[in-house]
JSON list of C-alpha atoms in Angstrom, two decimals:
[
{"chain": "A", "resi": 15, "resn": "TYR", "atom": "CA", "xyz": [-12.24, -14.70, -2.24]},
{"chain": "A", "resi": 16, "resn": "PHE", "atom": "CA", "xyz": [-11.47, -15.99, 1.26]},
{"chain": "A", "resi": 17, "resn": "GLY", "atom": "CA", "xyz": [-9.57, -12.81, 2.17]},
{"chain": "A", "resi": 18, "resn": "LYS", "atom": "CA", "xyz": [-12.52, -10.61, 1.21]},
{"chain": "A", "resi": 19, "resn": "HIS", "atom": "CA", "xyz": [-14.78, -12.49, 3.63]},
{"chain": "A", "resi": 20, "resn": "VAL", "atom": "CA", "xyz": [-12.19, -12.29, 6.40]},
{"chain": "A", "resi": 21, "resn": "ALA", "atom": "CA", "xyz": [-11.92, -8.54, 5.73]},
{"chain": "A", "resi": 22, "resn": "LYS", "atom": "CA", "xyz": [-15.72, -8.17, 5.91]},
{"chain": "A", "resi": 23, "resn": "VAL", "atom": "CA", "xyz": [-15.79, -9.77, 9.36]},
{"chain": "A", "resi": 24, "resn": "TYR", "atom": "CA", "xyz": [-12.76, -7.72, 10.37]},
{"chain": "A", "resi": 25, "resn": "ARG", "atom": "CA", "xyz": [-14.43, -4.50, 9.16]},
{"chain": "A", "resi": 26, "resn": "PHE", "atom": "CA", "xyz": [-17.61, -5.37, 11.06]},
{"chain": "A", "resi": 27, "resn": "THR", "atom": "CA", "xyz": [-15.75, -6.08, 14.32]},
{"chain": "A", "resi": 28, "resn": "VAL", "atom": "CA", "xyz": [-12.97, -3.47, 14.23]},
{"chain": "A", "resi": 29, "resn": "PRO", "atom": "CA", "xyz": [-14.17, 0.15, 14.34]},
{"chain": "A", "resi": 30, "resn": "TYR", "atom": "CA", "xyz": [-13.21, 2.45, 11.47]},
{"chain": "A", "resi": 31, "resn": "ASP", "atom": "CA", "xyz": [-10.98, 4.68, 13.63]},
{"chain": "A", "resi": 32, "resn": "ALA", "atom": "CA", "xyz": [-9.06, 1.66, 14.91]},
{"chain": "A", "resi": 33, "resn": "ARG", "atom": "CA", "xyz": [-8.54, 0.42, 11.34]},
{"chain": "A", "resi": 34, "resn": "VAL", "atom": "CA", "xyz": [-7.20, 3.86, 10.37]},
{"chain": "A", "resi": 35, "resn": "MET", "atom": "CA", "xyz": [-4.79, 3.75, 13.33]},
{"chain": "A", "resi": 36, "resn": "ILE", "atom": "CA", "xyz": [-3.58, 0.29, 12.27]},
{"chain": "A", "resi": 37, "resn": "LYS", "atom": "CA", "xyz": [-3.06, 1.57, 8.71]},
{"chain": "A", "resi": 38, "resn": "ASN", "atom": "CA", "xyz": [-1.15, 4.58, 10.06]},
{"chain": "A", "resi": 39, "resn": "ILE", "atom": "CA", "xyz": [1.11, 2.43, 12.26]},
{"chain": "A", "resi": 40, "resn": "ILE", "atom": "CA", "xyz": [1.94, 0.07, 9.38]},
{"chain": "A", "resi": 41, "resn": "THR", "atom": "CA", "xyz": [2.53, 2.99, 7.00]},
{"chain": "A", "resi": 42, "resn": "ASN", "atom": "CA", "xyz": [4.79, 4.68, 9.54]},
{"chain": "A", "resi": 43, "resn": "GLY", "atom": "CA", "xyz": [6.72, 1.45, 10.09]},
{"chain": "A", "resi": 44, "resn": "THR", "atom": "CA", "xyz": [7.40, 0.95, 6.40]},
{"chain": "A", "resi": 45, "resn": "MET", "atom": "CA", "xyz": [9.26, 4.25, 6.15]},
{"chain": "A", "resi": 46, "resn": "PRO", "atom": "CA", "xyz": [12.54, 2.61, 5.02]},
{"chain": "A", "resi": 47, "resn": "VAL", "atom": "CA", "xyz": [10.86, 1.35, 1.83]},
{"chain": "A", "resi": 48, "resn": "ARG", "atom": "CA", "xyz": [9.51, 4.80, 0.93]},
{"chain": "A", "resi": 49, "resn": "LEU", "atom": "CA", "xyz": [12.77, 6.53, 1.85]},
{"chain": "A", "resi": 50, "resn": "LEU", "atom": "CA", "xyz": [14.97, 4.23, -0.23]},
{"chain": "A", "resi": 51, "resn": "SER", "atom": "CA", "xyz": [12.58, 4.40, -3.17]},
{"chain": "A", "resi": 52, "resn": "SER", "atom": "CA", "xyz": [12.43, 8.20, -3.18]},
{"chain": "A", "resi": 53, "resn": "LEU", "atom": "CA", "xyz": [16.23, 8.44, -2.78]},
{"chain": "A", "resi": 54, "resn": "LEU", "atom": "CA", "xyz": [16.81, 6.03, -5.68]},
{"chain": "A", "resi": 55, "resn": "GLN", "atom": "CA", "xyz": [14.55, 8.23, -7.80]},
{"chain": "A", "resi": 56, "resn": "GLY", "atom": "CA", "xyz": [16.60, 11.26, -6.80]},
{"chain": "A", "resi": 57, "resn": "ASP", "atom": "CA", "xyz": [13.57, 12.98, -5.28]},
{"chain": "A", "resi": 58, "resn": "LEU", "atom": "CA", "xyz": [15.00, 14.81, -2.28]},
{"chain": "A", "resi": 59, "resn": "GLY", "atom": "CA", "xyz": [11.69, 16.61, -1.66]},
{"chain": "A", "resi": 60, "resn": "LYS", "atom": "CA", "xyz": [9.82, 13.34, -1.17]},
{"chain": "A", "resi": 61, "resn": "SER", "atom": "CA", "xyz": [12.72, 11.93, 0.84]},
{"chain": "A", "resi": 62, "resn": "GLY", "atom": "CA", "xyz": [12.53, 14.91, 3.19]},
{"chain": "A", "resi": 63, "resn": "ARG", "atom": "CA", "xyz": [8.78, 14.47, 3.56]},
{"chain": "A", "resi": 64, "resn": "VAL", "atom": "CA", "xyz": [9.21, 10.77, 4.34]},
{"chain": "A", "resi": 65, "resn": "ILE", "atom": "CA", "xyz": [11.76, 11.52, 7.08]},
{"chain": "A", "resi": 66, "resn": "SER", "atom": "CA", "xyz": [9.74, 14.44, 8.49]},
{"chain": "A", "resi": 67, "resn": "ARG", "atom": "CA", "xyz": [6.53, 12.43, 8.59]},
{"chain": "A", "resi": 68, "resn": "PHE", "atom": "CA", "xyz": [8.27, 9.50, 10.26]},
{"chain": "A", "resi": 69, "resn": "LEU", "atom": "CA", "xyz": [9.83, 11.66, 12.98]},
{"chain": "A", "resi": 70, "resn": "ILE", "atom": "CA", "xyz": [6.64, 13.61, 13.69]},
{"chain": "A", "resi": 71, "resn": "ASN", "atom": "CA", "xyz": [4.26, 10.65, 13.55]},
{"chain": "A", "resi": 72, "resn": "SER", "atom": "CA", "xyz": [6.59, 8.41, 15.57]},
{"chain": "A", "resi": 73, "resn": "THR", "atom": "CA", "xyz": [6.80, 10.94, 18.39]},
{"chain": "A", "resi": 74, "resn": "VAL", "atom": "CA", "xyz": [3.80, 13.29, 18.50]},
{"chain": "A", "resi": 75, "resn": "GLY", "atom": "CA", "xyz": [1.64, 10.74, 16.66]},
{"chain": "A", "resi": 76, "resn": "LEU", "atom": "CA", "xyz": [2.30, 8.06, 19.30]},
{"chain": "A", "resi": 77, "resn": "GLY", "atom": "CA", "xyz": [4.24, 5.56, 17.22]},
{"chain": "A", "resi": 78, "resn": "GLY", "atom": "CA", "xyz": [2.36, 6.45, 14.08]},
{"chain": "A", "resi": 79, "resn": "MET", "atom": "CA", "xyz": [-1.19, 5.85, 15.36]},
{"chain": "A", "resi": 80, "resn": "PHE", "atom": "CA", "xyz": [-2.10, 9.40, 14.40]},
{"chain": "A", "resi": 81, "resn": "ASP", "atom": "CA", "xyz": [-1.10, 11.20, 11.20]},
{"chain": "A", "resi": 82, "resn": "VAL", "atom": "CA", "xyz": [-0.06, 14.42, 12.93]},
{"chain": "A", "resi": 83, "resn": "ALA", "atom": "CA", "xyz": [2.35, 15.27, 10.10]},
{"chain": "A", "resi": 84, "resn": "ASP", "atom": "CA", "xyz": [-0.51, 15.66, 7.64]},
{"chain": "A", "resi": 85, "resn": "ASN", "atom": "CA", "xyz": [-3.29, 16.86, 9.94]},
{"chain": "A", "resi": 86, "resn": "GLU", "atom": "CA", "xyz": [-1.30, 19.47, 11.88]},
{"chain": "A", "resi": 87, "resn": "PHE", "atom": "CA", "xyz": [1.72, 20.28, 9.69]},
{"chain": "A", "resi": 88, "resn": "ASP", "atom": "CA", "xyz": [0.26, 19.65, 6.21]},
{"chain": "A", "resi": 89, "resn": "ILE", "atom": "CA", "xyz": [3.14, 17.32, 5.27]},
{"chain": "A", "resi": 90, "resn": "LYS", "atom": "CA", "xyz": [1.52, 15.08, 2.68]},
{"chain": "A", "resi": 91, "resn": "PRO", "atom": "CA", "xyz": [2.43, 11.39, 2.44]},
{"chain": "A", "resi": 92, "resn": "ALA", "atom": "CA", "xyz": [4.83, 10.17, -0.22]},
{"chain": "A", "resi": 93, "resn": "ASN", "atom": "CA", "xyz": [3.47, 6.85, -1.47]},
{"chain": "A", "resi": 94, "resn": "GLU", "atom": "CA", "xyz": [6.69, 5.29, -2.77]},
{"chain": "A", "resi": 95, "resn": "ASN", "atom": "CA", "xyz": [7.93, 1.74, -3.22]},
{"chain": "A", "resi": 96, "resn": "MET", "atom": "CA", "xyz": [10.42, -0.17, -5.32]},
{"chain": "A", "resi": 97, "resn": "THR", "atom": "CA", "xyz": [7.83, -0.95, -8.01]},
{"chain": "A", "resi": 98, "resn": "GLN", "atom": "CA", "xyz": [7.57, 2.79, -8.63]},
{"chain": "A", "resi": 99, "resn": "THR", "atom": "CA", "xyz": [11.36, 3.09, -8.68]},
{"chain": "A", "resi": 100, "resn": "LEU", "atom": "CA", "xyz": [11.55, 0.41, -11.36]},
{"chain": "A", "resi": 101, "resn": "GLY", "atom": "CA", "xyz": [8.89, 2.27, -13.33]},
{"chain": "A", "resi": 102, "resn": "PHE", "atom": "CA", "xyz": [10.80, 5.52, -12.88]},
{"chain": "A", "resi": 103, "resn": "TYR", "atom": "CA", "xyz": [13.76, 3.84, -14.63]},
{"chain": "A", "resi": 104, "resn": "ASP", "atom": "CA", "xyz": [11.48, 2.64, -17.45]},
{"chain": "A", "resi": 105, "resn": "VAL", "atom": "CA", "xyz": [11.48, -1.04, -16.50]},
{"chain": "A", "resi": 106, "resn": "PRO", "atom": "CA", "xyz": [8.44, -2.34, -18.41]},
{"chain": "A", "resi": 107, "resn": "SER", "atom": "CA", "xyz": [5.55, -3.61, -16.32]},
{"chain": "A", "resi": 108, "resn": "GLY", "atom": "CA", "xyz": [5.32, -6.89, -18.17]},
{"chain": "A", "resi": 109, "resn": "PRO", "atom": "CA", "xyz": [2.12, -8.90, -18.35]},
{"chain": "A", "resi": 110, "resn": "TYR", "atom": "CA", "xyz": [-0.78, -8.25, -16.00]},
{"chain": "A", "resi": 111, "resn": "LEU", "atom": "CA", "xyz": [-1.16, -11.02, -13.43]},
{"chain": "A", "resi": 112, "resn": "VAL", "atom": "CA", "xyz": [-3.79, -11.95, -10.86]},
{"chain": "A", "resi": 113, "resn": "LEU", "atom": "CA", "xyz": [-2.14, -13.89, -8.06]},
{"chain": "A", "resi": 114, "resn": "PRO", "atom": "CA", "xyz": [-3.67, -15.76, -5.13]},
{"chain": "A", "resi": 115, "resn": "ILE", "atom": "CA", "xyz": [-3.54, -13.67, -1.95]},
{"chain": "A", "resi": 116, "resn": "LEU", "atom": "CA", "xyz": [-1.61, -10.85, -3.65]},
{"chain": "A", "resi": 117, "resn": "GLY", "atom": "CA", "xyz": [-4.33, -9.99, -6.17]},
{"chain": "A", "resi": 118, "resn": "PRO", "atom": "CA", "xyz": [-3.68, -7.79, -9.22]},
{"chain": "A", "resi": 119, "resn": "SER", "atom": "CA", "xyz": [-0.01, -7.48, -10.11]},
{"chain": "A", "resi": 120, "resn": "SER", "atom": "CA", "xyz": [2.56, -7.43, -12.89]},
{"chain": "A", "resi": 121, "resn": "VAL", "atom": "CA", "xyz": [6.05, -8.82, -13.32]},
{"chain": "A", "resi": 122, "resn": "ARG", "atom": "CA", "xyz": [7.54, -5.41, -12.41]},
{"chain": "A", "resi": 123, "resn": "ASN", "atom": "CA", "xyz": [5.31, -5.30, -9.33]},
{"chain": "A", "resi": 124, "resn": "LEU", "atom": "CA", "xyz": [6.46, -8.76, -8.21]},
{"chain": "A", "resi": 125, "resn": "ILE", "atom": "CA", "xyz": [10.10, -7.70, -8.53]},
{"chain": "A", "resi": 126, "resn": "GLY", "atom": "CA", "xyz": [9.37, -4.43, -6.71]},
{"chain": "A", "resi": 127, "resn": "ARG", "atom": "CA", "xyz": [7.46, -6.16, -3.91]},
{"chain": "A", "resi": 128, "resn": "THR", "atom": "CA", "xyz": [10.32, -8.61, -3.49]},
{"chain": "A", "resi": 129, "resn": "ALA", "atom": "CA", "xyz": [12.80, -5.74, -3.23]},
{"chain": "A", "resi": 130, "resn": "ASP", "atom": "CA", "xyz": [10.50, -4.02, -0.70]},
{"chain": "A", "resi": 131, "resn": "ILE", "atom": "CA", "xyz": [10.72, -7.10, 1.53]},
{"chain": "A", "resi": 132, "resn": "PHE", "atom": "CA", "xyz": [14.49, -6.66, 1.87]},
{"chain": "A", "resi": 133, "resn": "VAL", "atom": "CA", "xyz": [14.06, -3.07, 3.07]},
{"chain": "A", "resi": 134, "resn": "SER", "atom": "CA", "xyz": [11.08, -3.73, 5.33]},
{"chain": "A", "resi": 135, "resn": "PRO", "atom": "CA", "xyz": [11.55, -3.34, 9.09]},
{"chain": "A", "resi": 136, "resn": "THR", "atom": "CA", "xyz": [10.59, -6.97, 9.73]},
{"chain": "A", "resi": 137, "resn": "PHE", "atom": "CA", "xyz": [13.45, -8.12, 7.48]},
{"chain": "A", "resi": 138, "resn": "LEU", "atom": "CA", "xyz": [15.92, -5.52, 8.73]},
{"chain": "A", "resi": 139, "resn": "LEU", "atom": "CA", "xyz": [15.16, -6.43, 12.35]},
{"chain": "A", "resi": 140, "resn": "SER", "atom": "CA", "xyz": [15.26, -10.18, 11.56]},
{"chain": "A", "resi": 141, "resn": "ALA", "atom": "CA", "xyz": [11.72, -10.74, 12.83]},
{"chain": "A", "resi": 142, "resn": "PRO", "atom": "CA", "xyz": [10.67, -14.39, 12.97]},
{"chain": "A", "resi": 143, "resn": "PHE", "atom": "CA", "xyz": [8.66, -15.63, 10.00]},
{"chain": "A", "resi": 144, "resn": "ALA", "atom": "CA", "xyz": [5.50, -15.94, 12.12]},
{"chain": "A", "resi": 145, "resn": "VAL", "atom": "CA", "xyz": [5.76, -12.28, 13.17]},
{"chain": "A", "resi": 146, "resn": "SER", "atom": "CA", "xyz": [6.42, -10.93, 9.67]},
{"chain": "A", "resi": 147, "resn": "SER", "atom": "CA", "xyz": [3.67, -13.14, 8.21]},
{"chain": "A", "resi": 148, "resn": "GLY", "atom": "CA", "xyz": [1.24, -11.98, 10.89]},
{"chain": "A", "resi": 149, "resn": "ILE", "atom": "CA", "xyz": [2.02, -8.33, 10.20]},
{"chain": "A", "resi": 150, "resn": "ALA", "atom": "CA", "xyz": [1.59, -8.93, 6.45]},
{"chain": "A", "resi": 151, "resn": "ALA", "atom": "CA", "xyz": [-1.76, -10.67, 7.06]},
{"chain": "A", "resi": 152, "resn": "VAL", "atom": "CA", "xyz": [-3.02, -7.81, 9.25]},
{"chain": "A", "resi": 153, "resn": "LYS", "atom": "CA", "xyz": [-1.83, -5.26, 6.69]},
{"chain": "A", "resi": 154, "resn": "LYS", "atom": "CA", "xyz": [-3.57, -7.04, 3.79]},
{"chain": "A", "resi": 155, "resn": "THR", "atom": "CA", "xyz": [-6.79, -7.61, 5.77]},
{"chain": "A", "resi": 156, "resn": "ASN", "atom": "CA", "xyz": [-6.84, -4.00, 6.98]},
{"chain": "A", "resi": 157, "resn": "GLU", "atom": "CA", "xyz": [-6.22, -2.65, 3.45]},
{"chain": "A", "resi": 158, "resn": "THR", "atom": "CA", "xyz": [-8.94, -4.88, 2.03]},
{"chain": "A", "resi": 159, "resn": "SER", "atom": "CA", "xyz": [-11.42, -3.72, 4.69]},
{"chain": "A", "resi": 160, "resn": "PHE", "atom": "CA", "xyz": [-11.28, -0.22, 3.17]},
{"chain": "A", "resi": 161, "resn": "LEU", "atom": "CA", "xyz": [-11.76, -1.50, -0.40]},
{"chain": "A", "resi": 162, "resn": "ILE", "atom": "CA", "xyz": [-14.74, -3.84, -0.02]},
{"chain": "A", "resi": 163, "resn": "ASP", "atom": "CA", "xyz": [-17.37, -1.28, -1.05]},
{"chain": "A", "resi": 164, "resn": "ILE", "atom": "CA", "xyz": [-15.30, -0.16, -4.03]},
{"chain": "A", "resi": 165, "resn": "HIS", "atom": "CA", "xyz": [-14.88, -3.76, -5.17]},
{"chain": "A", "resi": 166, "resn": "GLU", "atom": "CA", "xyz": [-18.59, -4.47, -4.81]},
{"chain": "A", "resi": 167, "resn": "ASP", "atom": "CA", "xyz": [-19.48, -1.30, -6.77]},
{"chain": "A", "resi": 168, "resn": "LEU", "atom": "CA", "xyz": [-17.03, -2.33, -9.47]},
{"chain": "A", "resi": 169, "resn": "ARG", "atom": "CA", "xyz": [-18.48, -5.83, -9.62]},
{"chain": "A", "resi": 170, "resn": "GLU", "atom": "CA", "xyz": [-22.03, -4.48, -9.82]},
{"chain": "A", "resi": 171, "resn": "HIS", "atom": "CA", "xyz": [-21.45, -1.71, -12.36]},
{"chain": "A", "resi": 172, "resn": "SER", "atom": "CA", "xyz": [-18.82, -3.07, -14.74]},
{"chain": "A", "resi": 173, "resn": "ILE", "atom": "CA", "xyz": [-19.51, -5.01, -17.89]},
{"chain": "A", "resi": 174, "resn": "ASP", "atom": "CA", "xyz": [-16.37, -7.12, -17.43]},
{"chain": "A", "resi": 175, "resn": "GLU", "atom": "CA", "xyz": [-14.97, -7.14, -13.89]},
{"chain": "A", "resi": 176, "resn": "TYR", "atom": "CA", "xyz": [-11.59, -8.57, -14.94]},
{"chain": "A", "resi": 177, "resn": "ILE", "atom": "CA", "xyz": [-10.99, -5.88, -17.55]},
{"chain": "A", "resi": 178, "resn": "SER", "atom": "CA", "xyz": [-12.18, -3.13, -15.18]},
{"chain": "A", "resi": 179, "resn": "VAL", "atom": "CA", "xyz": [-9.84, -4.26, -12.38]},
{"chain": "A", "resi": 180, "resn": "ARG", "atom": "CA", "xyz": [-6.95, -4.63, -14.84]},
{"chain": "A", "resi": 181, "resn": "ASP", "atom": "CA", "xyz": [-7.52, -1.13, -16.22]},
{"chain": "A", "resi": 182, "resn": "LEU", "atom": "CA", "xyz": [-7.82, 0.40, -12.74]},
{"chain": "A", "resi": 183, "resn": "TYR", "atom": "CA", "xyz": [-4.66, -1.39, -11.62]},
{"chain": "A", "resi": 184, "resn": "GLN", "atom": "CA", "xyz": [-2.68, -0.21, -14.64]},
{"chain": "A", "resi": 185, "resn": "GLN", "atom": "CA", "xyz": [-3.95, 3.38, -14.43]},
{"chain": "A", "resi": 186, "resn": "TYR", "atom": "CA", "xyz": [-3.25, 3.55, -10.70]},
{"chain": "A", "resi": 187, "resn": "HIS", "atom": "CA", "xyz": [0.34, 2.38, -11.14]},
{"chain": "A", "resi": 188, "resn": "TYR", "atom": "CA", "xyz": [0.85, 4.71, -14.11]},
{"chain": "A", "resi": 189, "resn": "PHE", "atom": "CA", "xyz": [-0.34, 7.58, -11.89]},
{"chain": "A", "resi": 190, "resn": "LEU", "atom": "CA", "xyz": [1.99, 6.58, -9.02]},
{"chain": "A", "resi": 191, "resn": "ILE", "atom": "CA", "xyz": [5.03, 6.33, -11.30]},
{"chain": "A", "resi": 192, "resn": "ASN", "atom": "CA", "xyz": [4.33, 9.70, -12.95]},
{"chain": "A", "resi": 193, "resn": "GLU", "atom": "CA", "xyz": [3.44, 11.48, -9.71]}
]
């Protein structure tokens, strides 16, 4: 609840293009997570795309601010993480959970997110807790700023918001795992 209001103020004060650049930088910086996940799934095509996108966006895209790999070279993003890797190996999702700050989740997602932390650049570079927490807060706020309208539409048009969010969460993760 609190995070949504912070994200509304953030969205109002930070222009859309700047929020997209922040999203691009964070996505570019989390390349190790996507690379390890795609390698563990044995998907060399996605692994190659992850490496190519990182190299192009880190250089020509000015540290990842611009998604040159997609816009100029048509190299589509590979949205991979350890939760998807666990799903790939048929680890059951477990019960659906709604957690403070983290939002919708499952037991498999919690395990996957924890594994992602150990491959994240902030962990690998031994960033101080304040730095890694700040980056995580910016990432979550920025992500939420893009989802506010969707959440409000869902709240307004669903019979049961909890069930609708749960179903969307489960369908989205099913899609990612089977992609």
